[in-house]
């Protein structure tokens, strides 16, 4: 009986590093770690970070050293936020297996890693200058200035803030295998892996790992929101999984509204983005300047797009859009290059002469500028006037500079200058990061609270949306959640048929993937008898299964076999033993119509459709004597499920024709659910 073990190594709820073990198969789901904990604190004399809260800010070396990397078979990455430790894992451990991610996750992930490395080097350079050191940064850029070096005792000693170099990032990216949504890959024998869109960012993925006919879904950072530019959430990841592992949920402090549903999520996200845009437009109408604190990807791209559209629709002079980041130019271009990974509305624009984003038009008009750092800004000739500046939240030095400079300009601006339009007295600071703790820390260090507009745009799944999504987990037997999520949802676990488990930091949680979706007992006995009489080890049901008065029974015409045993060759052996005569089955399902049954099956996640069949000359007519006397079309229900298909006959009594045991389990269990709820 297969089992799955999950151990969480990242101490932060938003970032994941899950070590999973399926029998003898071991793999890693995501390599996330909070980057700001790596480059915001300096190491102490022992080589460990100076941290105020050791339970939430840990040295990743201590966690990763407990993993036997030689036994890890493969790594799967969900989005660009969950790649912080990948270069260290691929370059400084014994891991040698494949790494899988979508093309956009790989491209954006490299940008995130390079931006973090740049921030760490800038922070170290600033610390060196403040300490009065005259050593040159150029002399240390090529040696492992930002990596762990091996010492005589075999352990790594902390040398700088980030555990990798630019060379390590390039090498790690070359080891990633690109995959597409719904593509099936087999990293090791007997294991199949495929991915579906999580809706969170361009190329973001939720993974399904199939092992011994058991499917385990890993739900990484996801969202139901459909009003942004990434491809939408694909709910099929839940409907066909027997075990589900949720990785995170949004901080309740950043999600004030408890209402759920995709429509409500869209309305709330749009409301918050519009609030930020309204503040920016209002400031620029008064010839002011705007500072947007946000990464040059994700929601920042949607806010930038809306502000550019609003200024054009209101006939306002377009401001000078300035992105201060070493990767901003690439990240904005990826939106068009990887157009097939966008939402449907953006994909539709790819087939028109229009460009899906505003950056191309602004670049042609010389209103869009990309600056690698604040030092490079002094060398650029950017027109004065309305500025819309985008700065990453970790670049606190640049944020402090603009706030201090603009505040001084506002104090020096005279009424005459303001009247003539040559002075700048108005400015605004916009923040949308849904990491409340990080944003609040940044707000506290800025001394212009009246000019700061903090509106967290939270897109991740909430506790309530997770509970809502479980309704579509029709095949789920086990659901694993982080301890904070489990604490909020465990009270409602009794209303589900699956079992709910929790996992916590550095604690192993193991569950047995038992197949508790069994056939009814009377059918199992008949199959066992047929298997024993033929001396076989397994059997496949290819005949008819009957429903009568809500009970599932064997049904087939006299003189025809139902159970067929598998042989080494393509042939099969029929057994003529009669289990249940058709005449003894009661008929008590006349209230159901094919349309009603198909709708109910679709409601619980089964792909069912009604088709019209003419009985004459068909297999359905030959197997039912009562249908042979008429040539009138009859309605059948066709069902397609993982592992096979089925046909439900409802004329003159119900019967189900299944092509495989796995399809039989799925269809019969679904019918049992429908009849039970009716």
PDB file of C-alpha atoms in Angstrom, residues 63-245:
ATOM      1  CA  UNK A  63      17.623  23.038   7.204  1.00  0.00           C
ATOM      2  CA  UNK A  64      19.100  21.839   3.907  1.00  0.00           C
ATOM      3  CA  UNK A  65      21.964  19.965   5.540  1.00  0.00           C
ATOM      4  CA  UNK A  66      19.503  17.463   7.029  1.00  0.00           C
ATOM      5  CA  UNK A  67      18.364  16.260   3.584  1.00  0.00           C
ATOM      6  CA  UNK A  68      20.104  13.380   1.847  1.00  0.00           C
ATOM      7  CA  UNK A  69      20.254  15.106  -1.540  1.00  0.00           C
ATOM      8  CA  UNK A  70      21.749  12.069  -3.263  1.00  0.00           C
ATOM      9  CA  UNK A  71      18.395  10.306  -2.753  1.00  0.00           C
ATOM     10  CA  UNK A  72      16.222  13.135  -4.100  1.00  0.00           C
ATOM     11  CA  UNK A  73      14.939  12.069  -7.514  1.00  0.00           C
ATOM     12  CA  UNK A  74      13.575  15.344  -8.914  1.00  0.00           C
ATOM     13  CA  UNK A  75      12.409  18.886  -8.100  1.00  0.00           C
ATOM     14  CA  UNK A  76       9.233  20.612  -9.300  1.00  0.00           C
ATOM     15  CA  UNK A  77       8.846  24.414  -9.090  1.00  0.00           C
ATOM     16  CA  UNK A  78       5.482  26.176  -8.993  1.00  0.00           C
ATOM     17  CA  UNK A  79       6.277  29.841  -9.693  1.00  0.00           C
ATOM     18  CA  UNK A  80       9.057  32.402  -9.680  1.00  0.00           C
ATOM     19  CA  UNK A  81       8.620  33.151  -5.957  1.00  0.00           C
ATOM     20  CA  UNK A  82       9.552  29.593  -4.966  1.00  0.00           C
ATOM     21  CA  UNK A  83      13.085  29.398  -6.428  1.00  0.00           C
ATOM     22  CA  UNK A  84      15.247  31.244  -3.896  1.00  0.00           C
ATOM     23  CA  UNK A  85      17.395  28.248  -2.874  1.00  0.00           C
ATOM     24  CA  UNK A  86      17.511  26.445  -6.220  1.00  0.00           C
ATOM     25  CA  UNK A  87      21.037  27.632  -7.233  1.00  0.00           C
ATOM     26  CA  UNK A  88      22.451  26.492  -3.923  1.00  0.00           C
ATOM     27  CA  UNK A  89      20.726  23.101  -4.165  1.00  0.00           C
ATOM     28  CA  UNK A  90      21.875  22.394  -7.719  1.00  0.00           C
ATOM     29  CA  UNK A  91      25.450  23.698  -7.277  1.00  0.00           C
ATOM     30  CA  UNK A  92      26.416  22.991  -3.661  1.00  0.00           C
ATOM     31  CA  UNK A  93      24.612  19.762  -2.742  1.00  0.00           C
ATOM     32  CA  UNK A  94      24.695  16.191  -4.041  1.00  0.00           C
ATOM     33  CA  UNK A  95      21.433  16.604  -5.908  1.00  0.00           C
ATOM     34  CA  UNK A  96      21.782  15.445  -9.532  1.00  0.00           C
ATOM     35  CA  UNK A  97      18.200  14.841 -10.692  1.00  0.00           C
ATOM     36  CA  UNK A  98      16.029  16.821 -13.112  1.00  0.00           C
ATOM     37  CA  UNK A  99      14.290  20.097 -12.253  1.00  0.00           C
ATOM     38  CA  UNK A 100      10.918  20.972 -13.825  1.00  0.00           C
ATOM     39  CA  UNK A 101       9.221  24.354 -14.242  1.00  0.00           C
ATOM     40  CA  UNK A 102       7.236  26.197 -16.880  1.00  0.00           C
ATOM     41  CA  UNK A 103       9.073  28.506 -19.248  1.00  0.00           C
ATOM     42  CA  UNK A 104       7.723  31.750 -17.681  1.00  0.00           C
ATOM     43  CA  UNK A 105       8.445  30.537 -14.139  1.00  0.00           C
ATOM     44  CA  UNK A 106      12.024  29.829 -15.196  1.00  0.00           C
ATOM     45  CA  UNK A 107      12.441  33.219 -16.907  1.00  0.00           C
ATOM     46  CA  UNK A 108      10.868  35.277 -14.120  1.00  0.00           C
ATOM     47  CA  UNK A 109      12.584  33.164 -11.474  1.00  0.00           C
ATOM     48  CA  UNK A 110      15.968  34.035 -12.919  1.00  0.00           C
ATOM     49  CA  UNK A 111      15.034  37.719 -12.767  1.00  0.00           C
ATOM     50  CA  UNK A 112      14.015  37.414  -9.111  1.00  0.00           C
ATOM     51  CA  UNK A 113      17.271  35.652  -8.211  1.00  0.00           C
ATOM     52  CA  UNK A 114      19.424  38.160 -10.068  1.00  0.00           C
ATOM     53  CA  UNK A 115      17.592  41.091  -8.513  1.00  0.00           C
ATOM     54  CA  UNK A 116      18.059  39.598  -5.065  1.00  0.00           C
ATOM     55  CA  UNK A 117      21.755  39.053  -5.732  1.00  0.00           C
ATOM     56  CA  UNK A 118      22.108  42.629  -6.932  1.00  0.00           C
ATOM     57  CA  UNK A 119      20.366  43.926  -3.806  1.00  0.00           C
ATOM     58  CA  UNK A 120      22.645  41.852  -1.581  1.00  0.00           C
ATOM     59  CA  UNK A 121      25.788  43.117  -3.304  1.00  0.00           C
ATOM     60  CA  UNK A 122      24.573  46.707  -3.103  1.00  0.00           C
ATOM     61  CA  UNK A 123      23.818  46.268   0.575  1.00  0.00           C
ATOM     62  CA  UNK A 124      27.287  44.841   1.205  1.00  0.00           C
ATOM     63  CA  UNK A 125      28.886  47.659  -0.779  1.00  0.00           C
ATOM     64  CA  UNK A 126      26.967  50.191   1.290  1.00  0.00           C
ATOM     65  CA  UNK A 127      28.038  48.478   4.510  1.00  0.00           C
ATOM     66  CA  UNK A 128      31.658  48.437   3.314  1.00  0.00           C
ATOM     67  CA  UNK A 129      31.581  52.145   2.515  1.00  0.00           C
ATOM     68  CA  UNK A 130      30.024  52.961   5.862  1.00  0.00           C
ATOM     69  CA  UNK A 131      32.692  50.927   7.616  1.00  0.00           C
ATOM     70  CA  UNK A 132      35.432  52.874   5.931  1.00  0.00           C
ATOM     71  CA  UNK A 133      36.857  49.936   4.052  1.00  0.00           C
ATOM     72  CA  UNK A 134      38.728  50.726   0.844  1.00  0.00           C
ATOM     73  CA  UNK A 135      38.526  47.252  -0.616  1.00  0.00           C
ATOM     74  CA  UNK A 136      37.230  47.075  -4.148  1.00  0.00           C
ATOM     75  CA  UNK A 137      33.958  45.279  -4.869  1.00  0.00           C
ATOM     76  CA  UNK A 138      35.234  44.414  -8.310  1.00  0.00           C
ATOM     77  CA  UNK A 139      37.907  42.187  -6.884  1.00  0.00           C
ATOM     78  CA  UNK A 140      35.320  40.049  -5.094  1.00  0.00           C
ATOM     79  CA  UNK A 141      32.640  39.782  -7.759  1.00  0.00           C
ATOM     80  CA  UNK A 142      33.983  36.588  -9.341  1.00  0.00           C
ATOM     81  CA  UNK A 143      34.880  34.585  -6.249  1.00  0.00           C
ATOM     82  CA  UNK A 144      32.139  33.074  -4.048  1.00  0.00           C
ATOM     83  CA  UNK A 145      31.411  36.419  -2.413  1.00  0.00           C
ATOM     84  CA  UNK A 146      27.782  35.367  -2.061  1.00  0.00           C
ATOM     85  CA  UNK A 147      28.121  31.663  -1.499  1.00  0.00           C
ATOM     86  CA  UNK A 148      28.956  29.147   1.200  1.00  0.00           C
ATOM     87  CA  UNK A 149      32.500  27.802   1.048  1.00  0.00           C
ATOM     88  CA  UNK A 150      33.399  24.334   2.302  1.00  0.00           C
ATOM     89  CA  UNK A 151      35.635  24.190   5.339  1.00  0.00           C
ATOM     90  CA  UNK A 152      37.816  21.423   6.696  1.00  0.00           C
ATOM     91  CA  UNK A 153      35.043  19.892   8.779  1.00  0.00           C
ATOM     92  CA  UNK A 154      32.837  19.474   5.714  1.00  0.00           C
ATOM     93  CA  UNK A 155      30.261  22.106   6.683  1.00  0.00           C
ATOM     94  CA  UNK A 156      29.561  25.387   4.949  1.00  0.00           C
ATOM     95  CA  UNK A 157      30.493  28.614   6.599  1.00  0.00           C
ATOM     96  CA  UNK A 158      28.501  31.701   5.949  1.00  0.00           C
ATOM     97  CA  UNK A 159      30.606  34.104   3.897  1.00  0.00           C
ATOM     98  CA  UNK A 160      28.052  36.647   2.679  1.00  0.00           C
ATOM     99  CA  UNK A 161      24.328  37.201   2.452  1.00  0.00           C
ATOM    100  CA  UNK A 162      23.155  35.054  -0.465  1.00  0.00           C
ATOM    101  CA  UNK A 163      24.156  31.401  -0.888  1.00  0.00           C
ATOM    102  CA  UNK A 164      25.051  31.645  -4.594  1.00  0.00           C
ATOM    103  CA  UNK A 165      26.738  33.733  -7.274  1.00  0.00           C
ATOM    104  CA  UNK A 166      25.639  34.916 -10.691  1.00  0.00           C
ATOM    105  CA  UNK A 167      27.455  31.944 -12.184  1.00  0.00           C
ATOM    106  CA  UNK A 168      25.439  29.608  -9.947  1.00  0.00           C
ATOM    107  CA  UNK A 169      22.172  31.197 -11.120  1.00  0.00           C
ATOM    108  CA  UNK A 170      23.067  30.635 -14.769  1.00  0.00           C
ATOM    109  CA  UNK A 171      24.081  27.046 -14.104  1.00  0.00           C
ATOM    110  CA  UNK A 172      20.871  26.335 -12.185  1.00  0.00           C
ATOM    111  CA  UNK A 173      18.689  27.767 -14.946  1.00  0.00           C
ATOM    112  CA  UNK A 174      20.389  25.516 -17.513  1.00  0.00           C
ATOM    113  CA  UNK A 175      19.360  22.468 -15.473  1.00  0.00           C
ATOM    114  CA  UNK A 176      15.630  23.309 -15.536  1.00  0.00           C
ATOM    115  CA  UNK A 177      13.492  21.372 -18.003  1.00  0.00           C
ATOM    116  CA  UNK A 178      10.638  23.440 -19.438  1.00  0.00           C
ATOM    117  CA  UNK A 179       7.155  21.926 -19.251  1.00  0.00           C
ATOM    118  CA  UNK A 180       3.782  23.092 -20.465  1.00  0.00           C
ATOM    119  CA  UNK A 181       0.441  22.929 -18.724  1.00  0.00           C
ATOM    120  CA  UNK A 182      -1.142  19.452 -18.975  1.00  0.00           C
ATOM    121  CA  UNK A 183       2.067  17.965 -20.340  1.00  0.00           C
ATOM    122  CA  UNK A 184       2.807  14.538 -18.825  1.00  0.00           C
ATOM    123  CA  UNK A 185       6.402  13.842 -17.794  1.00  0.00           C
ATOM    124  CA  UNK A 186       7.977  10.782 -16.184  1.00  0.00           C
ATOM    125  CA  UNK A 187      11.028  11.809 -14.115  1.00  0.00           C
ATOM    126  CA  UNK A 188      11.469   8.278 -12.688  1.00  0.00           C
ATOM    127  CA  UNK A 189       9.888   4.924 -13.598  1.00  0.00           C
ATOM    128  CA  UNK A 190       6.282   4.405 -12.473  1.00  0.00           C
ATOM    129  CA  UNK A 191       5.860   8.111 -11.612  1.00  0.00           C
ATOM    130  CA  UNK A 192       4.041  10.584 -13.852  1.00  0.00           C
ATOM    131  CA  UNK A 193       3.888  14.310 -13.226  1.00  0.00           C
ATOM    132  CA  UNK A 194       1.832  17.017 -14.883  1.00  0.00           C
ATOM    133  CA  UNK A 195       0.874  20.580 -14.130  1.00  0.00           C
ATOM    134  CA  UNK A 196      -2.123  22.886 -14.354  1.00  0.00           C
ATOM    135  CA  UNK A 197      -2.384  26.653 -14.088  1.00  0.00           C
ATOM    136  CA  UNK A 198      -2.667  28.091 -10.573  1.00  0.00           C
ATOM    137  CA  UNK A 199      -3.717  31.565 -11.782  1.00  0.00           C
ATOM    138  CA  UNK A 200      -1.240  33.357  -9.516  1.00  0.00           C
ATOM    139  CA  UNK A 201       1.375  34.580 -11.999  1.00  0.00           C
ATOM    140  CA  UNK A 202       2.454  34.018 -15.576  1.00  0.00           C
ATOM    141  CA  UNK A 203       3.339  30.341 -15.860  1.00  0.00           C
ATOM    142  CA  UNK A 204       2.418  29.534 -12.256  1.00  0.00           C
ATOM    143  CA  UNK A 205       1.607  25.869 -11.742  1.00  0.00           C
ATOM    144  CA  UNK A 206      -0.051  23.379  -9.461  1.00  0.00           C
ATOM    145  CA  UNK A 207       1.485  19.931  -9.746  1.00  0.00           C
ATOM    146  CA  UNK A 208      -0.058  16.455  -9.794  1.00  0.00           C
ATOM    147  CA  UNK A 209       2.168  13.449  -9.071  1.00  0.00           C
ATOM    148  CA  UNK A 210       0.709  10.066 -10.066  1.00  0.00           C
ATOM    149  CA  UNK A 211       2.134   6.923  -8.514  1.00  0.00           C
ATOM    150  CA  UNK A 212       0.534   3.443  -8.604  1.00  0.00           C
ATOM    151  CA  UNK A 213      -2.736   4.946  -9.870  1.00  0.00           C
ATOM    152  CA  UNK A 214      -2.817   7.383  -6.941  1.00  0.00           C
ATOM    153  CA  UNK A 215      -2.762  11.069  -7.790  1.00  0.00           C
ATOM    154  CA  UNK A 216      -1.425  13.625  -5.317  1.00  0.00           C
ATOM    155  CA  UNK A 217      -2.040  17.302  -6.094  1.00  0.00           C
ATOM    156  CA  UNK A 218       0.269  20.001  -4.703  1.00  0.00           C
ATOM    157  CA  UNK A 219      -1.581  23.325  -4.541  1.00  0.00           C
ATOM    158  CA  UNK A 220       1.074  26.007  -4.354  1.00  0.00           C
ATOM    159  CA  UNK A 221       0.363  29.743  -4.261  1.00  0.00           C
ATOM    160  CA  UNK A 222      -2.905  30.039  -6.218  1.00  0.00           C
ATOM    161  CA  UNK A 223      -5.769  32.425  -6.822  1.00  0.00           C
ATOM    162  CA  UNK A 224      -9.316  32.370  -8.161  1.00  0.00           C
ATOM    163  CA  UNK A 225      -8.971  35.938  -9.460  1.00  0.00           C
ATOM    164  CA  UNK A 226      -9.522  36.204 -13.215  1.00  0.00           C
ATOM    165  CA  UNK A 227      -9.239  39.991 -13.679  1.00  0.00           C
ATOM    166  CA  UNK A 228      -5.428  40.105 -13.926  1.00  0.00           C
ATOM    167  CA  UNK A 229      -3.072  39.217 -16.775  1.00  0.00           C
ATOM    168  CA  UNK A 230      -1.928  35.650 -15.834  1.00  0.00           C
ATOM    169  CA  UNK A 231      -3.695  32.551 -17.119  1.00  0.00           C
ATOM    170  CA  UNK A 232      -6.679  31.569 -14.987  1.00  0.00           C
ATOM    171  CA  UNK A 233      -6.941  28.889 -12.271  1.00  0.00           C
ATOM    172  CA  UNK A 234      -7.543  25.351 -13.557  1.00  0.00           C
ATOM    173  CA  UNK A 235      -9.822  23.499 -11.132  1.00  0.00           C
ATOM    174  CA  UNK A 236      -9.141  20.070 -12.685  1.00  0.00           C
ATOM    175  CA  UNK A 237      -6.113  19.743 -10.445  1.00  0.00           C
ATOM    176  CA  UNK A 238      -8.479  19.036  -7.540  1.00  0.00           C
ATOM    177  CA  UNK A 239     -11.180  16.989  -9.227  1.00  0.00           C
ATOM    178  CA  UNK A 240      -8.931  14.072 -10.220  1.00  0.00           C
ATOM    179  CA  UNK A 241      -6.669  13.810  -7.126  1.00  0.00           C
ATOM    180  CA  UNK A 242      -6.950  11.252  -4.326  1.00  0.00           C
ATOM    181  CA  UNK A 243      -4.571  13.212  -2.044  1.00  0.00           C
ATOM    182  CA  UNK A 244      -4.256  17.015  -1.943  1.00  0.00           C
ATOM    183  CA  UNK A 245      -1.472  19.031  -0.313  1.00  0.00           C
TER     184      UNK A 245
END
